[in-house]
Each structure stands twice: as structure tokens, then as C-alpha cells.
Short mmCIF file of C-alpha atoms and ligand atoms in Angstrom, two decimals:
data_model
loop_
_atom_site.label_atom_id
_atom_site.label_comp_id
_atom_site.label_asym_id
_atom_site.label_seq_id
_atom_site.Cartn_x
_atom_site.Cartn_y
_atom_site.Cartn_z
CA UNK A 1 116.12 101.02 98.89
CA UNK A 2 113.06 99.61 97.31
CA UNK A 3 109.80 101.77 97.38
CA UNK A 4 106.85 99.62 96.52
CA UNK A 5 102.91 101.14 95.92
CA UNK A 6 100.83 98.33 95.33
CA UNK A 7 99.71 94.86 97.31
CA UNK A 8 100.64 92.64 94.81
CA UNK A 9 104.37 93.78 94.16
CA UNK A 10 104.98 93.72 97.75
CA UNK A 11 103.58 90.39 98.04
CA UNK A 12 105.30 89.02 95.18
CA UNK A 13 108.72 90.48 96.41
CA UNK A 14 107.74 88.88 100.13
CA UNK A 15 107.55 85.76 98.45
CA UNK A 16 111.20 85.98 97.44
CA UNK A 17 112.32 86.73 100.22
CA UNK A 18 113.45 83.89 102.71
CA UNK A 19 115.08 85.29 105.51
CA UNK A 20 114.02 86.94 108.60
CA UNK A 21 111.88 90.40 108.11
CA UNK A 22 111.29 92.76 110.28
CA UNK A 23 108.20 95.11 109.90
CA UNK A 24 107.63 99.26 111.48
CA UNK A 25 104.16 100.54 110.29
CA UNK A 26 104.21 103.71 110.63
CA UNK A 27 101.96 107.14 109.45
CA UNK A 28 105.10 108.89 108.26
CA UNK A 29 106.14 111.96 109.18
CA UNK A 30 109.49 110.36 111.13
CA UNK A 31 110.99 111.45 113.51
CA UNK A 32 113.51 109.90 115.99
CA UNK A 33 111.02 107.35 118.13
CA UNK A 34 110.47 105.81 114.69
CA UNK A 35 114.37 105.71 114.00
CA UNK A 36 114.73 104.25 117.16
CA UNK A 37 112.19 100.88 115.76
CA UNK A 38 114.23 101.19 112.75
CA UNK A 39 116.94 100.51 114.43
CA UNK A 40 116.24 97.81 116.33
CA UNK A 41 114.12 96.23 113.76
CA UNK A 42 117.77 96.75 111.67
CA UNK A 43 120.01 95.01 114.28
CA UNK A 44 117.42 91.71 114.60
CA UNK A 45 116.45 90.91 111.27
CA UNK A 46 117.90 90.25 107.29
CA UNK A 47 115.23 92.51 105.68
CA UNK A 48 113.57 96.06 107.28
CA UNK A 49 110.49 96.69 105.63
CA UNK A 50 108.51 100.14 106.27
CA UNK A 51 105.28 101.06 105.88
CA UNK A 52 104.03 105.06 105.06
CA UNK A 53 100.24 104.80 104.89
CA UNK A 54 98.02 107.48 106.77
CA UNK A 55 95.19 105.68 107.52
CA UNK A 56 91.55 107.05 107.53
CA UNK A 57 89.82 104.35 109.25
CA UNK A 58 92.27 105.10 112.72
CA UNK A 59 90.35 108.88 112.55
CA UNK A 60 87.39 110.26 113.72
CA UNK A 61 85.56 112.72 111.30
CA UNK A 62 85.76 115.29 113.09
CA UNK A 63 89.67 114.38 113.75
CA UNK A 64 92.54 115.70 111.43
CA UNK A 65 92.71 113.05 108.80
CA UNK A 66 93.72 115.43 105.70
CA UNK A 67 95.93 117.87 107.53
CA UNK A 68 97.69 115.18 108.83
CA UNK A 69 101.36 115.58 107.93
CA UNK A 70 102.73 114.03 104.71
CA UNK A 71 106.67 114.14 104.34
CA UNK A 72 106.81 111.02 101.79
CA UNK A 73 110.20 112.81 100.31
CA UNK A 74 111.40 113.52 103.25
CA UNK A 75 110.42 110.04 105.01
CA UNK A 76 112.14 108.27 102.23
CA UNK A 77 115.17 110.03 102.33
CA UNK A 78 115.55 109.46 106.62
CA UNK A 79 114.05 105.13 105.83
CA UNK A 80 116.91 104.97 103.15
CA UNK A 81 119.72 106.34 105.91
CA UNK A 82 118.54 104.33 108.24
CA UNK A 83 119.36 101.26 106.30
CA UNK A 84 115.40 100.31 105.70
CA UNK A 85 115.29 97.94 102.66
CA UNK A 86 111.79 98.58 101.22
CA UNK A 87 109.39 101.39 102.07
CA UNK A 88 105.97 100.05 101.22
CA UNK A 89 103.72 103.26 100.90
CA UNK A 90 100.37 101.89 99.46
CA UNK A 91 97.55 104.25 98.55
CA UNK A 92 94.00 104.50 100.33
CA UNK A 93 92.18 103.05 97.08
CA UNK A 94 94.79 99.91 97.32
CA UNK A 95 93.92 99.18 100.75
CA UNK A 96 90.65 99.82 101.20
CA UNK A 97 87.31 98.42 99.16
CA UNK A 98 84.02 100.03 99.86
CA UNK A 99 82.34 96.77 101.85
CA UNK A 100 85.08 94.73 103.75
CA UNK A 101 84.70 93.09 107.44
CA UNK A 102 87.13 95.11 110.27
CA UNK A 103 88.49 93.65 113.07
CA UNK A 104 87.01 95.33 116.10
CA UNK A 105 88.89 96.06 119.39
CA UNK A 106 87.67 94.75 122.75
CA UNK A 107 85.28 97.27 123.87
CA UNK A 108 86.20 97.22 127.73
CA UNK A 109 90.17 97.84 126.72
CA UNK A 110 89.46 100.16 123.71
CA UNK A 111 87.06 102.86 124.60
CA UNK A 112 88.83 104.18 127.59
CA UNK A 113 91.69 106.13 127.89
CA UNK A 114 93.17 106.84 124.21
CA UNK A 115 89.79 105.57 123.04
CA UNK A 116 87.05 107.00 125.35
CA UNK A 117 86.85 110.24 123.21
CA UNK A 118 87.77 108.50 119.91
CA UNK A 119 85.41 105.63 120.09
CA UNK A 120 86.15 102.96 117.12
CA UNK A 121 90.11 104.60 116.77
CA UNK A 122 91.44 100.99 117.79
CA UNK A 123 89.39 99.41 115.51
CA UNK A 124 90.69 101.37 112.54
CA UNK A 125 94.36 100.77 114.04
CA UNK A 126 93.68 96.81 114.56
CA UNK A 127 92.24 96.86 111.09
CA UNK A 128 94.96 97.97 108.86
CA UNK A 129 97.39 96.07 110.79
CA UNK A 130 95.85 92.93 110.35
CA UNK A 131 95.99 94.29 106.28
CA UNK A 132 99.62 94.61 106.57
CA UNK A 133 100.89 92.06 108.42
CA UNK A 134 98.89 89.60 106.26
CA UNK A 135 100.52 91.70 103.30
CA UNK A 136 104.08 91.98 104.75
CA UNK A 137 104.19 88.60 106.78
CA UNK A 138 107.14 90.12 109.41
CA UNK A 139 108.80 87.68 111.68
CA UNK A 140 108.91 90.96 114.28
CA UNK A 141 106.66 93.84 113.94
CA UNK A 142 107.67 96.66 116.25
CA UNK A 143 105.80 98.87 118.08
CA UNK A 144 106.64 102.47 120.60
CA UNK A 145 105.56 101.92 124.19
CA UNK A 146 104.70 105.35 124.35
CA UNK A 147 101.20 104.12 122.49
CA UNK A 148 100.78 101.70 125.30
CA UNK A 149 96.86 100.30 124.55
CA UNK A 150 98.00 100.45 120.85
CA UNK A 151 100.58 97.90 121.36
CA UNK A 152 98.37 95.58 124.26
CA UNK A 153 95.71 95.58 121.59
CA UNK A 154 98.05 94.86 118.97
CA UNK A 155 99.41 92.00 120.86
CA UNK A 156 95.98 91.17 122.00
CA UNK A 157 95.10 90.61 118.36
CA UNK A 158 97.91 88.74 117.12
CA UNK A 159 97.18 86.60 120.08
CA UNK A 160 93.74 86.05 119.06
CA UNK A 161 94.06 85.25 115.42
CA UNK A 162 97.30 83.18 116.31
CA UNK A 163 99.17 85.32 114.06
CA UNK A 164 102.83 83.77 113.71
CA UNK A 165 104.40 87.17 114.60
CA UNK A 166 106.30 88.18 117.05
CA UNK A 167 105.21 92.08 118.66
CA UNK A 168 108.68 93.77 119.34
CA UNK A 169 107.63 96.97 122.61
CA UNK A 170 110.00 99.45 121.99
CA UNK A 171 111.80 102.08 124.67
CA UNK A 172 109.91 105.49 125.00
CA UNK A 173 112.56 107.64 123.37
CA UNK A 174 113.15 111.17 125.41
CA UNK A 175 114.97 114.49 124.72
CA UNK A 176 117.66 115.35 127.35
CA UNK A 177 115.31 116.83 129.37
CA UNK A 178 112.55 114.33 129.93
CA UNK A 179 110.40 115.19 127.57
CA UNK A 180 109.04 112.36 125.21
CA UNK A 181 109.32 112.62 121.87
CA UNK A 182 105.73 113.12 119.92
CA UNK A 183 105.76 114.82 116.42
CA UNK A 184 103.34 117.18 118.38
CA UNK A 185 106.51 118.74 120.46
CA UNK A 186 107.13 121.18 117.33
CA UNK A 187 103.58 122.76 118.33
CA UNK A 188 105.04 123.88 121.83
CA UNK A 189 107.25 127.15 121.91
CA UNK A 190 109.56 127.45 124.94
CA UNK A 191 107.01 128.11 128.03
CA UNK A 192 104.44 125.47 127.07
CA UNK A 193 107.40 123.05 126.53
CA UNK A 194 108.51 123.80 129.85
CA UNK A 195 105.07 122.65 131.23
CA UNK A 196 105.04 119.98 129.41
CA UNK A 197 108.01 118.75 131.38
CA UNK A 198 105.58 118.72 134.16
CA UNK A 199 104.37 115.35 132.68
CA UNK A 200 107.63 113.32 132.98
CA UNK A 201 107.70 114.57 136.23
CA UNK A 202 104.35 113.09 137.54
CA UNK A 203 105.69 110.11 135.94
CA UNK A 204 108.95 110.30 137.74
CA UNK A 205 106.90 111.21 141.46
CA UNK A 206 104.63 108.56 140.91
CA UNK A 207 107.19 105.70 140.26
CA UNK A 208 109.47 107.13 143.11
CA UNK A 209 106.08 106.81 145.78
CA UNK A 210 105.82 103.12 144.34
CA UNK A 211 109.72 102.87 145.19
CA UNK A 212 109.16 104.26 148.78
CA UNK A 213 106.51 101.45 148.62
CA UNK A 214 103.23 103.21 148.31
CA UNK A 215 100.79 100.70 146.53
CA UNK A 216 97.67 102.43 147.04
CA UNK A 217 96.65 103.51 143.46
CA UNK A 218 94.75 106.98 145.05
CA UNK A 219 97.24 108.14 146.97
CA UNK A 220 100.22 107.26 143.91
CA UNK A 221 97.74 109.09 141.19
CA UNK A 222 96.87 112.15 143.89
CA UNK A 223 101.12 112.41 143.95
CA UNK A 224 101.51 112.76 140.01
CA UNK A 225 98.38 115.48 139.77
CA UNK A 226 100.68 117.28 142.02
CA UNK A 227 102.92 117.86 139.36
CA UNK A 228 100.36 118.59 136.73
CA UNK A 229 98.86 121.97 138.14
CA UNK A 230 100.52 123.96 135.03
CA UNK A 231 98.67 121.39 132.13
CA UNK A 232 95.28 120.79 131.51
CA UNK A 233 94.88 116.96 132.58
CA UNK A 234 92.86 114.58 130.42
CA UNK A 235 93.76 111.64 132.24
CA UNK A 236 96.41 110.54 134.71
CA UNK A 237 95.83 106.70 135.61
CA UNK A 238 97.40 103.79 137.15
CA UNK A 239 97.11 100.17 135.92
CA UNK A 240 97.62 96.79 135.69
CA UNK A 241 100.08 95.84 132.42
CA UNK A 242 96.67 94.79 131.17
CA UNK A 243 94.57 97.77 131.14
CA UNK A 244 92.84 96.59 134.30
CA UNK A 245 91.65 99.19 136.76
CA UNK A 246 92.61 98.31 140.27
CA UNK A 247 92.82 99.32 143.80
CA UNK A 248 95.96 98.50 144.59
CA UNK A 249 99.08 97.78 142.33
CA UNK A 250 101.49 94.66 142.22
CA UNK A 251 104.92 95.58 141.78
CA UNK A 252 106.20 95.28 137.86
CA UNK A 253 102.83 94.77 136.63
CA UNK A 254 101.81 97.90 136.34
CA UNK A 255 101.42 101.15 133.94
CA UNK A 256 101.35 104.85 135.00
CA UNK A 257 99.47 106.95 132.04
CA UNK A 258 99.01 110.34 131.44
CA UNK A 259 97.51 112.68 128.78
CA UNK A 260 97.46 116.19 129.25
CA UNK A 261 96.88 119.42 127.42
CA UNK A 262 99.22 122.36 127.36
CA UNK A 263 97.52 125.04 125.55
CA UNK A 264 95.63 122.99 122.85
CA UNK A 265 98.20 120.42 122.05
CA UNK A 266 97.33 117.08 123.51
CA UNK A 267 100.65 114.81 124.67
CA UNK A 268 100.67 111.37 126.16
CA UNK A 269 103.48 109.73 128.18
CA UNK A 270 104.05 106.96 130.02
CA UNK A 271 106.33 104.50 132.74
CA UNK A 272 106.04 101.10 132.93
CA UNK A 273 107.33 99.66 136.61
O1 LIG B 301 101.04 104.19 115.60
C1 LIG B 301 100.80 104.48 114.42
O2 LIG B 301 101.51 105.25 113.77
C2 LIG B 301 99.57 103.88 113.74
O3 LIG B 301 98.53 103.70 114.65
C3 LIG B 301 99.88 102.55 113.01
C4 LIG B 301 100.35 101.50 113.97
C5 LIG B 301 100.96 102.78 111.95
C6 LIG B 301 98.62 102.03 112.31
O4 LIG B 301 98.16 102.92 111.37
#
């Protein structure tokens, strides 16, 4: 496996390369939701290439930008396993000048939800992707579900700029129990991670009163708050596939969100029906 620090290498081995290529960004710190891109990003492509770059325009200041974990060693041990074929792990100085333009999210979509107490977060995430996929030029760039407005932006964006790529959504990947995966889950001990439960369980309530054929989106978010007594909720919503609020919901078009606190560690999950 191939580990590559600077723009121009990577671009000049891109260059060389002439069959398909398949691209997972990523912050590091892997775990198995980003094995699980790896993977398929392994089965549908000639060349995986990863990409290990912590980047400070996706955090607040007040956010956790320089505690946020760094496993490089570790990373590149689990990409090289998993059959990855380059690891491009760039520094900040490489992609970043001091005056450049950024690409900035749609307002309406990006500053609620994930973004109403991180305002300009998407930007900084719709930024450096446009950086890397112009860098990397993937045929298939994949992306977790789990960040659901992540990946509708991202798609939003290669829509937009009629980028030639095509946005791979990924499975949410759980543990036996329900519980999805998040490199926050070492933070919970065994009570807390037994509330946390209590949010694939809302999930599970709500999508069973859509079954029974409630459409009312009230009555079907009143059903998974039910479940959330023992967490702290931040939000629990239901939506359209395209961040639109609505009244009511149409069958397979829609998105049931929730972010919650147990104790102070902040998870996110989500079903797509
Ligand atoms: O989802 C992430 O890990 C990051 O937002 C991404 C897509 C790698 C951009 O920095």
C-alpha cells in the first residue's frame, strides 16, 4: 500500500492510473462503518484510494479540532488489511492557503439539524471535498448514511458543479444489539450504552407506526420521544429524503432523524423508509 503526503504526487500517480477508482474520505480514527465503505468501495472498483485528513475548516472554534483523535499508525495498518491501495494523508499547510474561495452549503438544508448549532460545519465539509475529489478524481466516492445531510449535501454539490462522480450511500453499520456504530460509543460505559439503545428503538417504533400506516408526522415523532425518556433529546425529526419539513409523509421518501445526549456524549442515528 502506497501512502502519499502531498497534492502533486497524488495527482501525478492519478494520472497513471486508468482504471476505475474508488474514493472514502475519511478523518481517521477507523473503525468498522469505515471498513464497511472500504469494502464496498473494494468490491466495485480497480483502485481504493483513502483519505486521513482532519479537517479544521468542518469545526467550530469552540469544537474539538486538536483533541480530535489521530491513529495515523494505527489507520494505516487497518487501510492496508483492508486491501486499500493508497492512503492519501495530506497535511493542513498542503491543503489549505491563507485566502482561497469555499464552497458554501445551502443555507435552508445546512443550518438545521447537524448544522443549526454548528453553523458553517457543511461548508467546511463541502469545501475539502470539492479539494479532494478534484485531487483524487474517483469514479465512486462513498459516503455512511448515518451522516444523512452530509451525504444529500454532498450529492447536492456534485450535482451542482456537474462533477463526473458518482456518490456511493452506504448501510448504517450496527452492533448486535442495535446500536450504531459512532467512534463516540467507546465514551459510553455499560448503563449509558444501554440508553443509548433507546435511540434505535424510537427508530424502530417510528418506522413500525409508518408500517401500521400512520402518516401523520406529529403523531409518528410523539411515538419515537416515547422511547427517548432515558436520553437527553436534541432532535428527533421526520422528513422528506430531501431535508424538507412536512406535514405528512409519502411512503419511501422519507427520513426519521435523531440526535440525542446520554450523559454528555452526543450520538446520531437514523432509518430511511
Ligand atoms: O464524514 C467525515 O468523516 C468528514 O466530514 C469528511 C467527509 C471526511 C470530510 O472531512
Amino acid at each position: 500500500m502506497k501512502i502519499v503526503k502531498s497534492i502533486e504526487e497524488l495527482i501525478s500517480y492519478r494520472k497513471s492510473v486508468t482504471s476505475k477508482v474508488g474514493f472514502v474520505p475519511t478523518m481517521g480514527a477507523l473503525h468498522n462503518g469505515h471498513l464497511s465503505l472500504i469494502k464496498q468501495a473494494r468490491i466495485q472498483n480497480d483502485i481504493v484510494i483513502l483519505s486521513i485528513f482532519v479537517n479544521p475548516t468542518q469545526f467550530l472554534p469552540n469544537e474539538d479540532f486538536n483533541s480530535y483523535p489521530r491513529k495515523e499508525e494505527a489507520d494505516i495498518k487497518i487501510a492496508t488489511l483492508a486491501g486499500v491501495d493508497v492512503v492519501f494523508a495530506p497535511d493542513v499547510n498542503e491543503m489549505y492557503s491563507l485566502q482561497e474561495p469555499k464552497v458554501i452549503a445551502p443555507r435552508d438544508i445546512a443550518y438545521i439539524l447537524e448544522g443549526k448549532k454548528r453553523p458553517g460545519h457543511f461548508d467546511g465539509v463541502l469545501s475539502v471535498l470539492m479539494k479532494l475529489f478534484h485531487i483524487v478524481k474517483p469514479h465512486n466516492a462513498y459516503f455512511g448514511k448515518k451522516d444523512a445531510q452530509q451525504l444529500f449535501l454532498v450529492q447536492n454539490m456534485v450535482d451542482t458543479y456537474f462533477l463526473p462522480i458518482n456518490i456511493v450511500p452506504c448501510d448504517i453499520i450496527r452492533d448486535a444489539d442495535g446500536l450504531a456504530l459512532s467512534s463516540r460509543n467507546i465514551y459510553l460505559d455499560s448503563k449509558q450504552r444501554a440508553k443509548a439503545l433507546s435511540l434505535s428503538v424510537a427508530l424502530k417504533n417510528g418506522s413500525q407506526a409508518i408500517m401500521k400506516g400512520e402518516r401523520e408526522v406529529v403523531k409518528i415523532e410523539k411515538i419515537m420521544r416515547e422511547a427517548l425518556k432515558e436520553v437527553e433529546v436534541d432532535y428527533v425529526t421526520v422528513l422528506s429524503r430531501d431535508f424538507k419539513f412536512v406535514e405528512h409523509i409519502s411512503i419511501k421518501e422519507t427520513l426519521l432523524l435523531i440526535a440525542a445526549y446520554v450523559d454528555n456524549v452526543r450520538l446520531i442515528d437514523n432509518l430511511w423508509i
